[in-house]
PDB file of N, CA and C in Angstrom:
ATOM      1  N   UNK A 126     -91.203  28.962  25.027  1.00  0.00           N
ATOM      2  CA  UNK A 126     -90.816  28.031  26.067  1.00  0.00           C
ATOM      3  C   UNK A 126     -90.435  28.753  27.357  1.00  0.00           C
ATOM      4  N   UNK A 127     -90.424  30.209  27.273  1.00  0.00           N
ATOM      5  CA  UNK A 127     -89.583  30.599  28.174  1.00  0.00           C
ATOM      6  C   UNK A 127     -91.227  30.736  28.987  1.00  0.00           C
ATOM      7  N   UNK A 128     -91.888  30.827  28.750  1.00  0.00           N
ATOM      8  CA  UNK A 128     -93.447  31.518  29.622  1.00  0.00           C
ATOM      9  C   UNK A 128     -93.819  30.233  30.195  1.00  0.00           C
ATOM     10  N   UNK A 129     -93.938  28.913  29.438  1.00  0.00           N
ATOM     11  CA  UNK A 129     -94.554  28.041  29.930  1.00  0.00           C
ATOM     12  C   UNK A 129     -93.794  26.264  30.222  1.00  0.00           C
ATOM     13  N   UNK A 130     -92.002  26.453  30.309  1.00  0.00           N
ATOM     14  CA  UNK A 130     -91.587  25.693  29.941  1.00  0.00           C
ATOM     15  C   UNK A 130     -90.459  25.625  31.469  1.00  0.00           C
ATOM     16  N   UNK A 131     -90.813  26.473  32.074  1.00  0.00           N
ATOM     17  CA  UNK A 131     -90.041  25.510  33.306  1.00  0.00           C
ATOM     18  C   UNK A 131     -90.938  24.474  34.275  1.00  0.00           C
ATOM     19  N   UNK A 132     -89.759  24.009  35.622  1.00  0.00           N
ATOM     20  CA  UNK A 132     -90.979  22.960  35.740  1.00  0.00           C
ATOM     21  C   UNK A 132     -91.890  23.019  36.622  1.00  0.00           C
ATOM     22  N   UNK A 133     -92.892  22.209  36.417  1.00  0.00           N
ATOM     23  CA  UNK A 133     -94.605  22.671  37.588  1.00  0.00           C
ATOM     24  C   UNK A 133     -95.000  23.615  36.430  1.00  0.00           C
ATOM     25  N   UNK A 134     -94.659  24.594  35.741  1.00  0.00           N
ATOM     26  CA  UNK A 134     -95.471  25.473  35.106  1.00  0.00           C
ATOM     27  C   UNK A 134     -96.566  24.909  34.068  1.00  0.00           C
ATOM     28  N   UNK A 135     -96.198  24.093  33.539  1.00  0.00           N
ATOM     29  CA  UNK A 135     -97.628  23.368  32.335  1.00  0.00           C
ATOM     30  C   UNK A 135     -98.842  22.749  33.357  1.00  0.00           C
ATOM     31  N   UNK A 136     -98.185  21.899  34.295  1.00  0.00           N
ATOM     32  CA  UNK A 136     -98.979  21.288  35.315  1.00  0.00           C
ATOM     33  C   UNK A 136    -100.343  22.401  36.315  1.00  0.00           C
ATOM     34  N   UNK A 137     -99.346  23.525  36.856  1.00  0.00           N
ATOM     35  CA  UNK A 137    -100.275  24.236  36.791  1.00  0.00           C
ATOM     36  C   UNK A 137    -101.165  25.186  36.296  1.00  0.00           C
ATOM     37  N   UNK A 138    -100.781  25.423  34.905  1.00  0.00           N
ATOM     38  CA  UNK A 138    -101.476  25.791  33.833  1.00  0.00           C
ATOM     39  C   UNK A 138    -102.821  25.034  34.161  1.00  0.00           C
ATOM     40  N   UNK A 139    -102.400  23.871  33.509  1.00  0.00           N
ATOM     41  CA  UNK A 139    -103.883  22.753  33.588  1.00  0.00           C
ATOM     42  C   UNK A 139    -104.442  22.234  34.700  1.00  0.00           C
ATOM     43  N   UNK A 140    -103.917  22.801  35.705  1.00  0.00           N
ATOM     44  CA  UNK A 140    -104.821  22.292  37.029  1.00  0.00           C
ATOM     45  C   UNK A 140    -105.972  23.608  37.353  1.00  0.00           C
ATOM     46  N   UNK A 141    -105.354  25.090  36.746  1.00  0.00           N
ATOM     47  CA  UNK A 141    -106.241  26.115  36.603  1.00  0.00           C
ATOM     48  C   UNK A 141    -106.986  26.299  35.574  1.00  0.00           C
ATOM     49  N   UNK A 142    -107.349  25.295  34.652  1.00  0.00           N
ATOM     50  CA  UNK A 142    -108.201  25.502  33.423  1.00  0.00           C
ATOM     51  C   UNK A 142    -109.344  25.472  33.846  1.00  0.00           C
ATOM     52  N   UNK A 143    -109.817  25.345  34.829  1.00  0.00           N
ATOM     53  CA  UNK A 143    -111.817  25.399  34.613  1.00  0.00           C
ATOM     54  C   UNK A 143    -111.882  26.079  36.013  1.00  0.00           C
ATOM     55  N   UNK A 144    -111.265  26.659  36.488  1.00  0.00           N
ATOM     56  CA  UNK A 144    -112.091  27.398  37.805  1.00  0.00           C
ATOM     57  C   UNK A 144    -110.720  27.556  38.607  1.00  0.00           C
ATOM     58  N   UNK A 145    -111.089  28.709  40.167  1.00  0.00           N
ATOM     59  CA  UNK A 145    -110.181  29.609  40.644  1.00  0.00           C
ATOM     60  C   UNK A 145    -109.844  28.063  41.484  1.00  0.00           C
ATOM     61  N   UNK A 146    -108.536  28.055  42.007  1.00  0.00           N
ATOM     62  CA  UNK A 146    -108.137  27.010  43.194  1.00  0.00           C
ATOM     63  C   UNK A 146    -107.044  27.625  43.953  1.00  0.00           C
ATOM     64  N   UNK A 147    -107.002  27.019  45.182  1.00  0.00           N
ATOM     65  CA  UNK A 147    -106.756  27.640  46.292  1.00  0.00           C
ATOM     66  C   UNK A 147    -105.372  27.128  46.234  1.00  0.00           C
ATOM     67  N   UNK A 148    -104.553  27.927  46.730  1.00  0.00           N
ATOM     68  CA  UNK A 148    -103.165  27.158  46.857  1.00  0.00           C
ATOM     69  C   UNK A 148    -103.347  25.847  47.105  1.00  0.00           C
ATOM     70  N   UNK A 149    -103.429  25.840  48.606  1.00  0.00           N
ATOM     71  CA  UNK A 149    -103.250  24.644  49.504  1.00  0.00           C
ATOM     72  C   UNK A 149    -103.894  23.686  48.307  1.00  0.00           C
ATOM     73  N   UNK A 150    -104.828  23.943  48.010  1.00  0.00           N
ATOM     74  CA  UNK A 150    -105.937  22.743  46.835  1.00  0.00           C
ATOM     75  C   UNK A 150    -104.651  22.233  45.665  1.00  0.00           C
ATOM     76  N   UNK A 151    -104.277  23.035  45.242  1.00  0.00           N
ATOM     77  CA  UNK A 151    -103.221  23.284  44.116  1.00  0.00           C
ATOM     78  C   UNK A 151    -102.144  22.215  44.161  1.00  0.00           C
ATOM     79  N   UNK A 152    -101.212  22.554  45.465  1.00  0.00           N
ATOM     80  CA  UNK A 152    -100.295  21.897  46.024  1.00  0.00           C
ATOM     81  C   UNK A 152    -100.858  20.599  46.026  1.00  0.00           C
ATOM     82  N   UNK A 153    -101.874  19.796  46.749  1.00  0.00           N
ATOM     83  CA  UNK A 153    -102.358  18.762  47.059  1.00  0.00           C
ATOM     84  C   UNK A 153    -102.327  17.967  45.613  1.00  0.00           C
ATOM     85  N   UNK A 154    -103.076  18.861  44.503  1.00  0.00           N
ATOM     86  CA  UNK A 154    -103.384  18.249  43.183  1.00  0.00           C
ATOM     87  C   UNK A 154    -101.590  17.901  42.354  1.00  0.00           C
ATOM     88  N   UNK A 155    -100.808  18.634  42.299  1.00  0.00           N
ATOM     89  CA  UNK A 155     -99.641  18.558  42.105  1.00  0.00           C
ATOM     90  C   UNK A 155     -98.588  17.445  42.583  1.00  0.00           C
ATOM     91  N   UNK A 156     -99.462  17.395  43.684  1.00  0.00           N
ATOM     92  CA  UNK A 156     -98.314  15.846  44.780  1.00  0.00           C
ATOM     93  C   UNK A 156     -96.699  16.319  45.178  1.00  0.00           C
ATOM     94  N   UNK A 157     -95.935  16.197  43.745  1.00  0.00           N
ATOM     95  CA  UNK A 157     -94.604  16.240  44.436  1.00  0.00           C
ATOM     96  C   UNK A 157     -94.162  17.308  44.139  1.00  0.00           C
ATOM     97  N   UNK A 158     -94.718  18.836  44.137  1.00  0.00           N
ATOM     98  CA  UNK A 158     -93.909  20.065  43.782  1.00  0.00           C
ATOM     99  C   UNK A 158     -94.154  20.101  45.253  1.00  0.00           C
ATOM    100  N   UNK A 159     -92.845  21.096  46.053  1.00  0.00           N
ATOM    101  CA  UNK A 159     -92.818  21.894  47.335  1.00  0.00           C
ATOM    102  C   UNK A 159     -93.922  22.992  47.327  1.00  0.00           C
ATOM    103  N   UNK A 160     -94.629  23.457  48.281  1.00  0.00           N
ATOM    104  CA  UNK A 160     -94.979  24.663  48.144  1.00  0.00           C
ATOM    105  C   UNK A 160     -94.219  25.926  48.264  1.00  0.00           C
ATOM    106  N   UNK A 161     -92.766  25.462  48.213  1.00  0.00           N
ATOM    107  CA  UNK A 161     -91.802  26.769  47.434  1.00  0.00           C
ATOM    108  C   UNK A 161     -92.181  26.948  46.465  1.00  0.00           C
ATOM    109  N   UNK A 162     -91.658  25.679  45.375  1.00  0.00           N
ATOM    110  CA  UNK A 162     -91.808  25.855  43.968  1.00  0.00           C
ATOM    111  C   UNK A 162     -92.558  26.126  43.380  1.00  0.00           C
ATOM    112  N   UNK A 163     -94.305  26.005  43.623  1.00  0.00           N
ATOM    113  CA  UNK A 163     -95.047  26.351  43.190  1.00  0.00           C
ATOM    114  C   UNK A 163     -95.960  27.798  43.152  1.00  0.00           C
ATOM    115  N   UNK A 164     -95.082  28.232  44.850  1.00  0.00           N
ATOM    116  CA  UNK A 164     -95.628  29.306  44.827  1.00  0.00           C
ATOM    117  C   UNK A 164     -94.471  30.283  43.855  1.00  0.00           C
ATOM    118  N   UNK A 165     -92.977  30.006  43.635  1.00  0.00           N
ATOM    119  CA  UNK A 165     -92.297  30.970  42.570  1.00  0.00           C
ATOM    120  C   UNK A 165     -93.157  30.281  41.313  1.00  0.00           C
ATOM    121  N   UNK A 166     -93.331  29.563  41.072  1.00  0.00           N
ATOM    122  CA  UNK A 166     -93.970  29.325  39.122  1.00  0.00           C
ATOM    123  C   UNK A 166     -95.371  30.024  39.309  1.00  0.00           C
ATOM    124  N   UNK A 167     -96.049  30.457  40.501  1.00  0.00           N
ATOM    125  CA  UNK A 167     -97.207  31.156  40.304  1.00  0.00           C
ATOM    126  C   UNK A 167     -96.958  32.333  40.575  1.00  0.00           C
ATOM    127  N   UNK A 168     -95.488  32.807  40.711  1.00  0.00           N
ATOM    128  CA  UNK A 168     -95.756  34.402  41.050  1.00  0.00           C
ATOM    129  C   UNK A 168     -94.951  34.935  39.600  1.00  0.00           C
ATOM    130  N   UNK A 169     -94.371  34.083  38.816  1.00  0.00           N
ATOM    131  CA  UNK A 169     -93.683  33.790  37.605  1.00  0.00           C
ATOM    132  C   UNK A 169     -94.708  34.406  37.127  1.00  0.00           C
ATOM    133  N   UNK A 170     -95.815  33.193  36.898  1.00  0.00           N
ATOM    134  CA  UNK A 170     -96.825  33.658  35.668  1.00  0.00           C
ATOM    135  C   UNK A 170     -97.677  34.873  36.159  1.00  0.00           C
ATOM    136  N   UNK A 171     -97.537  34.988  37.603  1.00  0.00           N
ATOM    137  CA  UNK A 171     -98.558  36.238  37.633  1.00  0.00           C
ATOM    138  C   UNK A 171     -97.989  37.557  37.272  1.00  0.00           C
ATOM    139  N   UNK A 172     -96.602  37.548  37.437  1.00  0.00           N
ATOM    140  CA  UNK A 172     -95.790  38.455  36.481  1.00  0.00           C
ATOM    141  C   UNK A 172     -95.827  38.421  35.167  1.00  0.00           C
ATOM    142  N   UNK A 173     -96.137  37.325  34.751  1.00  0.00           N
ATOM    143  CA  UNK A 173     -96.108  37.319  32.951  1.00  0.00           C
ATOM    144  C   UNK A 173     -97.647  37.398  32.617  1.00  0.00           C
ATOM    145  N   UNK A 174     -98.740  38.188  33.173  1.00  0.00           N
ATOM    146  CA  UNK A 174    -100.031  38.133  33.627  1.00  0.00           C
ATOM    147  C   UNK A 174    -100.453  36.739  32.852  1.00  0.00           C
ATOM    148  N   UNK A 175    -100.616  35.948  32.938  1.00  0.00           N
ATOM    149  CA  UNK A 175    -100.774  34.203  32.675  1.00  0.00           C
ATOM    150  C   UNK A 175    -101.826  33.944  34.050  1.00  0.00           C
ATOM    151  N   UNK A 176    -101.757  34.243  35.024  1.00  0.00           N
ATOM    152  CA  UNK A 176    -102.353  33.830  36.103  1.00  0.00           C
ATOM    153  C   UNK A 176    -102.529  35.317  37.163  1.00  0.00           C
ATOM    154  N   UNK A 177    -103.864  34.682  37.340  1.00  0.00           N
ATOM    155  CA  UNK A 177    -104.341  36.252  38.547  1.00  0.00           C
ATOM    156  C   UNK A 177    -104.392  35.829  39.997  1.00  0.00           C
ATOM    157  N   UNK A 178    -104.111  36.084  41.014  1.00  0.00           N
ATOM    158  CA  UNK A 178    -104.320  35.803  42.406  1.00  0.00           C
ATOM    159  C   UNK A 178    -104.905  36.891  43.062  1.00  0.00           C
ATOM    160  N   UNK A 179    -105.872  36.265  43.504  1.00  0.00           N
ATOM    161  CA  UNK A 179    -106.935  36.784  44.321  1.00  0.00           C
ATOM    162  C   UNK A 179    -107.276  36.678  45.792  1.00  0.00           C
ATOM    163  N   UNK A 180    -106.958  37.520  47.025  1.00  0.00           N
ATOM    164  CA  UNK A 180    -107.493  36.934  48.564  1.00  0.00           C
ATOM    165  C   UNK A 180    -108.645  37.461  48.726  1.00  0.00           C
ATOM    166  N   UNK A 181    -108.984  36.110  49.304  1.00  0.00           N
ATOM    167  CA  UNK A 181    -110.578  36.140  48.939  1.00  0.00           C
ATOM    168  C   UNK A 181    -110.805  35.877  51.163  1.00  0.00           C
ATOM    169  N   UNK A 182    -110.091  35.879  51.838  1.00  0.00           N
ATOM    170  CA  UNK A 182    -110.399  36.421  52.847  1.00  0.00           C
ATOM    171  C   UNK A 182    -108.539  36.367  53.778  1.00  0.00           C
ATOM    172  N   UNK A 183    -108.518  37.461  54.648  1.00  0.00           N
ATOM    173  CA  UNK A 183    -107.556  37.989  55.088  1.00  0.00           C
ATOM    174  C   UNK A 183    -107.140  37.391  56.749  1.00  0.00           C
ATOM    175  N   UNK A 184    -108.214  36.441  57.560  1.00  0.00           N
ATOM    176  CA  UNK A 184    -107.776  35.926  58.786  1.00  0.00           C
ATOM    177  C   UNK A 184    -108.477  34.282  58.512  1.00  0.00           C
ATOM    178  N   UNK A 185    -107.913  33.302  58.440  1.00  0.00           N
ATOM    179  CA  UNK A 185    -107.175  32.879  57.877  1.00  0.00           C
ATOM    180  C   UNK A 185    -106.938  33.345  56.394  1.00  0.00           C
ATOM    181  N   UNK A 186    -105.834  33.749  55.685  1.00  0.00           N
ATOM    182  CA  UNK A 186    -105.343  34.327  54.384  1.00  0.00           C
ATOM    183  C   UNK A 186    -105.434  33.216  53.540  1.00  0.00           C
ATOM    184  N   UNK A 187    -106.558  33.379  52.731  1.00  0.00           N
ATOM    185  CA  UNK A 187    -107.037  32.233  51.841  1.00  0.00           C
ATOM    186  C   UNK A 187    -106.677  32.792  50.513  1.00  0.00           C
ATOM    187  N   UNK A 188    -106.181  32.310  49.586  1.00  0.00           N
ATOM    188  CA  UNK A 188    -105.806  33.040  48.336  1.00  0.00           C
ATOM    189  C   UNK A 188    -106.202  31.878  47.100  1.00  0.00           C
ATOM    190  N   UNK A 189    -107.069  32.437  45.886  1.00  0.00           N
ATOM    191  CA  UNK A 189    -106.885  31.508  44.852  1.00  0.00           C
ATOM    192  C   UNK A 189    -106.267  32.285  43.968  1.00  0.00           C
ATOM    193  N   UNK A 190    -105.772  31.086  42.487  1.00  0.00           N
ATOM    194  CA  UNK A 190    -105.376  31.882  41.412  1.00  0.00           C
ATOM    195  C   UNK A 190    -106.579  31.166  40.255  1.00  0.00           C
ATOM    196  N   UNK A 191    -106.007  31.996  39.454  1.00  0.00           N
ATOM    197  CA  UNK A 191    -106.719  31.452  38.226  1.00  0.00           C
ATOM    198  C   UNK A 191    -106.357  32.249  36.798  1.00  0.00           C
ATOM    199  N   UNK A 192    -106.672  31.241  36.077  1.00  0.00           N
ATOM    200  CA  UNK A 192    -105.842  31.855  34.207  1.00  0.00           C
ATOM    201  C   UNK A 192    -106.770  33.004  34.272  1.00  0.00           C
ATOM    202  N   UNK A 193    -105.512  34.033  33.770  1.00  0.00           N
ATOM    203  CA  UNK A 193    -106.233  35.155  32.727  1.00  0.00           C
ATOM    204  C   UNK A 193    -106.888  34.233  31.596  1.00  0.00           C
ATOM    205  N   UNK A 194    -107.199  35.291  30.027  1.00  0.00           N
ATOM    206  CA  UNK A 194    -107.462  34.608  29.026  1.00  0.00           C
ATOM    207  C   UNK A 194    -106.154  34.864  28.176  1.00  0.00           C
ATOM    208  N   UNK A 195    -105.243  35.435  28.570  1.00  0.00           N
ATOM    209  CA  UNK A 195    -103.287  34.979  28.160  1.00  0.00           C
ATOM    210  C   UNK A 195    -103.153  33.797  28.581  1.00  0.00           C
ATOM    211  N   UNK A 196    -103.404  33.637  29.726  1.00  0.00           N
ATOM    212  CA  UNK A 196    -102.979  32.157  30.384  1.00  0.00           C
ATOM    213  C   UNK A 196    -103.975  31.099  29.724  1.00  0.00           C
ATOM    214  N   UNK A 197    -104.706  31.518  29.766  1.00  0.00           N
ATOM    215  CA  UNK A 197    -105.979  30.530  28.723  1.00  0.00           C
ATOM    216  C   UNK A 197    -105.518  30.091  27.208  1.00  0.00           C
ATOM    217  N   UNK A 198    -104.923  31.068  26.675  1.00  0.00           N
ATOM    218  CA  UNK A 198    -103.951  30.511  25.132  1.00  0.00           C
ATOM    219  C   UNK A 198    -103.512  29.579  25.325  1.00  0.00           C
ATOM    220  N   UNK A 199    -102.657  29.299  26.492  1.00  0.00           N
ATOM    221  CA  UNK A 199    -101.802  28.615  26.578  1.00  0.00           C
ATOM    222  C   UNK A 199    -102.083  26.883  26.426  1.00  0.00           C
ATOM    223  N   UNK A 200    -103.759  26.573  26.784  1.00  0.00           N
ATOM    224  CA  UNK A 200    -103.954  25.792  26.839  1.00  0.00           C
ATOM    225  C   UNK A 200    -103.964  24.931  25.973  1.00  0.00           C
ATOM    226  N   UNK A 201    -104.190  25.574  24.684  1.00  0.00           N
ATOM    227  CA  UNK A 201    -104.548  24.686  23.088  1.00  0.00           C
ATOM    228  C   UNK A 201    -102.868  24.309  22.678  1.00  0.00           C
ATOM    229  N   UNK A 202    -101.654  25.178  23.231  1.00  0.00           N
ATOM    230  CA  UNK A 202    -100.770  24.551  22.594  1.00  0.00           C
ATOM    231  C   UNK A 202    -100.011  23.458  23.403  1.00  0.00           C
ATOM    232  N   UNK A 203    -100.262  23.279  25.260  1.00  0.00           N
ATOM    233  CA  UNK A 203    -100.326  22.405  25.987  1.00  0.00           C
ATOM    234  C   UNK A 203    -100.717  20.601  25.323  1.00  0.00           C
ATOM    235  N   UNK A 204    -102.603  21.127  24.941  1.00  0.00           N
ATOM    236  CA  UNK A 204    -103.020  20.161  24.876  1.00  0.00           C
ATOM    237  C   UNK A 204    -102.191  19.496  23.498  1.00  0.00           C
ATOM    238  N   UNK A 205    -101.936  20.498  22.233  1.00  0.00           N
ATOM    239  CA  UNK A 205    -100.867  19.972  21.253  1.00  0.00           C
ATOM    240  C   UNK A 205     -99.615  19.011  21.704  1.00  0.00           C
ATOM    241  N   UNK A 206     -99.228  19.597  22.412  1.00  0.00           N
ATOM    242  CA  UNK A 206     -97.996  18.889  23.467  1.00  0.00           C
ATOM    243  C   UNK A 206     -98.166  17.580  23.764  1.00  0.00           C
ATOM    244  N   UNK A 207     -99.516  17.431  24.486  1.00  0.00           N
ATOM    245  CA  UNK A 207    -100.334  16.086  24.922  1.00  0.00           C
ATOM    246  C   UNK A 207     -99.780  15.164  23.834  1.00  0.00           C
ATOM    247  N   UNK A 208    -100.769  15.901  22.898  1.00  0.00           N
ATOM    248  CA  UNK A 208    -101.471  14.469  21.904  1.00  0.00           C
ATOM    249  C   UNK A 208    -100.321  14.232  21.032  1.00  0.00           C
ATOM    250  N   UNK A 209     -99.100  15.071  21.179  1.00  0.00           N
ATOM    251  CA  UNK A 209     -97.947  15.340  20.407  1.00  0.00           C
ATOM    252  C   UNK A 209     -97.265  13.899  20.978  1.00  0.00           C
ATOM    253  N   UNK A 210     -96.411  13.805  22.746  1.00  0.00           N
ATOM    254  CA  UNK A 210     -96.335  13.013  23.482  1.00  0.00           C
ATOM    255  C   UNK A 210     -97.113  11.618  23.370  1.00  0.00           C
ATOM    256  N   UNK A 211     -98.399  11.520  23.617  1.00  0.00           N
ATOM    257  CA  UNK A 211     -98.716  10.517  23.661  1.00  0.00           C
ATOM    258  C   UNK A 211     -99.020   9.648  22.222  1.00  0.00           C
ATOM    259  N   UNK A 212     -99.002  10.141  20.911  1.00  0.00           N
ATOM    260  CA  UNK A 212     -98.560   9.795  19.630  1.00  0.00           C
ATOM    261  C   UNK A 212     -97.444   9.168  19.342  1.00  0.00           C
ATOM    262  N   UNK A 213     -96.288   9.170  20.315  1.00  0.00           N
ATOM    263  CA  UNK A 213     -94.820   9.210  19.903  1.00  0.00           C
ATOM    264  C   UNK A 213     -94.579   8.052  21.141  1.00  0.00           C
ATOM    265  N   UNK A 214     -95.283   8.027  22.314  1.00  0.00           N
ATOM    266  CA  UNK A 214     -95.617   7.277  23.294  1.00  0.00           C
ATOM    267  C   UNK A 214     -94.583   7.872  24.214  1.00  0.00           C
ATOM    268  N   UNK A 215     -94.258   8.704  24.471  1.00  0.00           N
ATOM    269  CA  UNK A 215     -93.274   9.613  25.548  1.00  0.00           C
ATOM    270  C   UNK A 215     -93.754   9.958  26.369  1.00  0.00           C
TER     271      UNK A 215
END
């Protein structure tokens, strides 16, 4: 719980499951996290290598992240979580 259990962190787990996204993209998909918060839960996991960030150009400073395949584990016990939740109707 401690890797994937504060908050915004599951959310953006699964907003990076199929391809690299750009902050700004990120933030937008998220709605009500600050782009404080999201940028500490992504520098969190990029410390816990869970997530890689990449600048992919330097004037305007465009940056995506995206799951390692650590951060990729994470997904099957997420989706457990899901079907865990919506079983119980929570």
């Amino acid at each position: 719980m401690r890797l994937i259990g504060g908050k915004w962190t599951a959310s953006i787990i699964y907003h990076l499951k199929d391809e690299p996204v750009r902050f700004n993209d990120l933030t937008r998909m998220l709605g009500g996290a600050s782009k404080k918060m999201i940028d500490q839960r992504l520098k969190e996991l990029e410390a816990r290598g869970m997530v890689k960030r990449t600048v992919i150009s330097d004037r305007p400073i465009a940056v995506t992240y995206e799951l390692t395949d650590f951060g990729r584990s994470a997904l099957s016990i997420l989706e457990q979580l899901r079907a865990w939740s919506e079983s119980y109707q929570l």
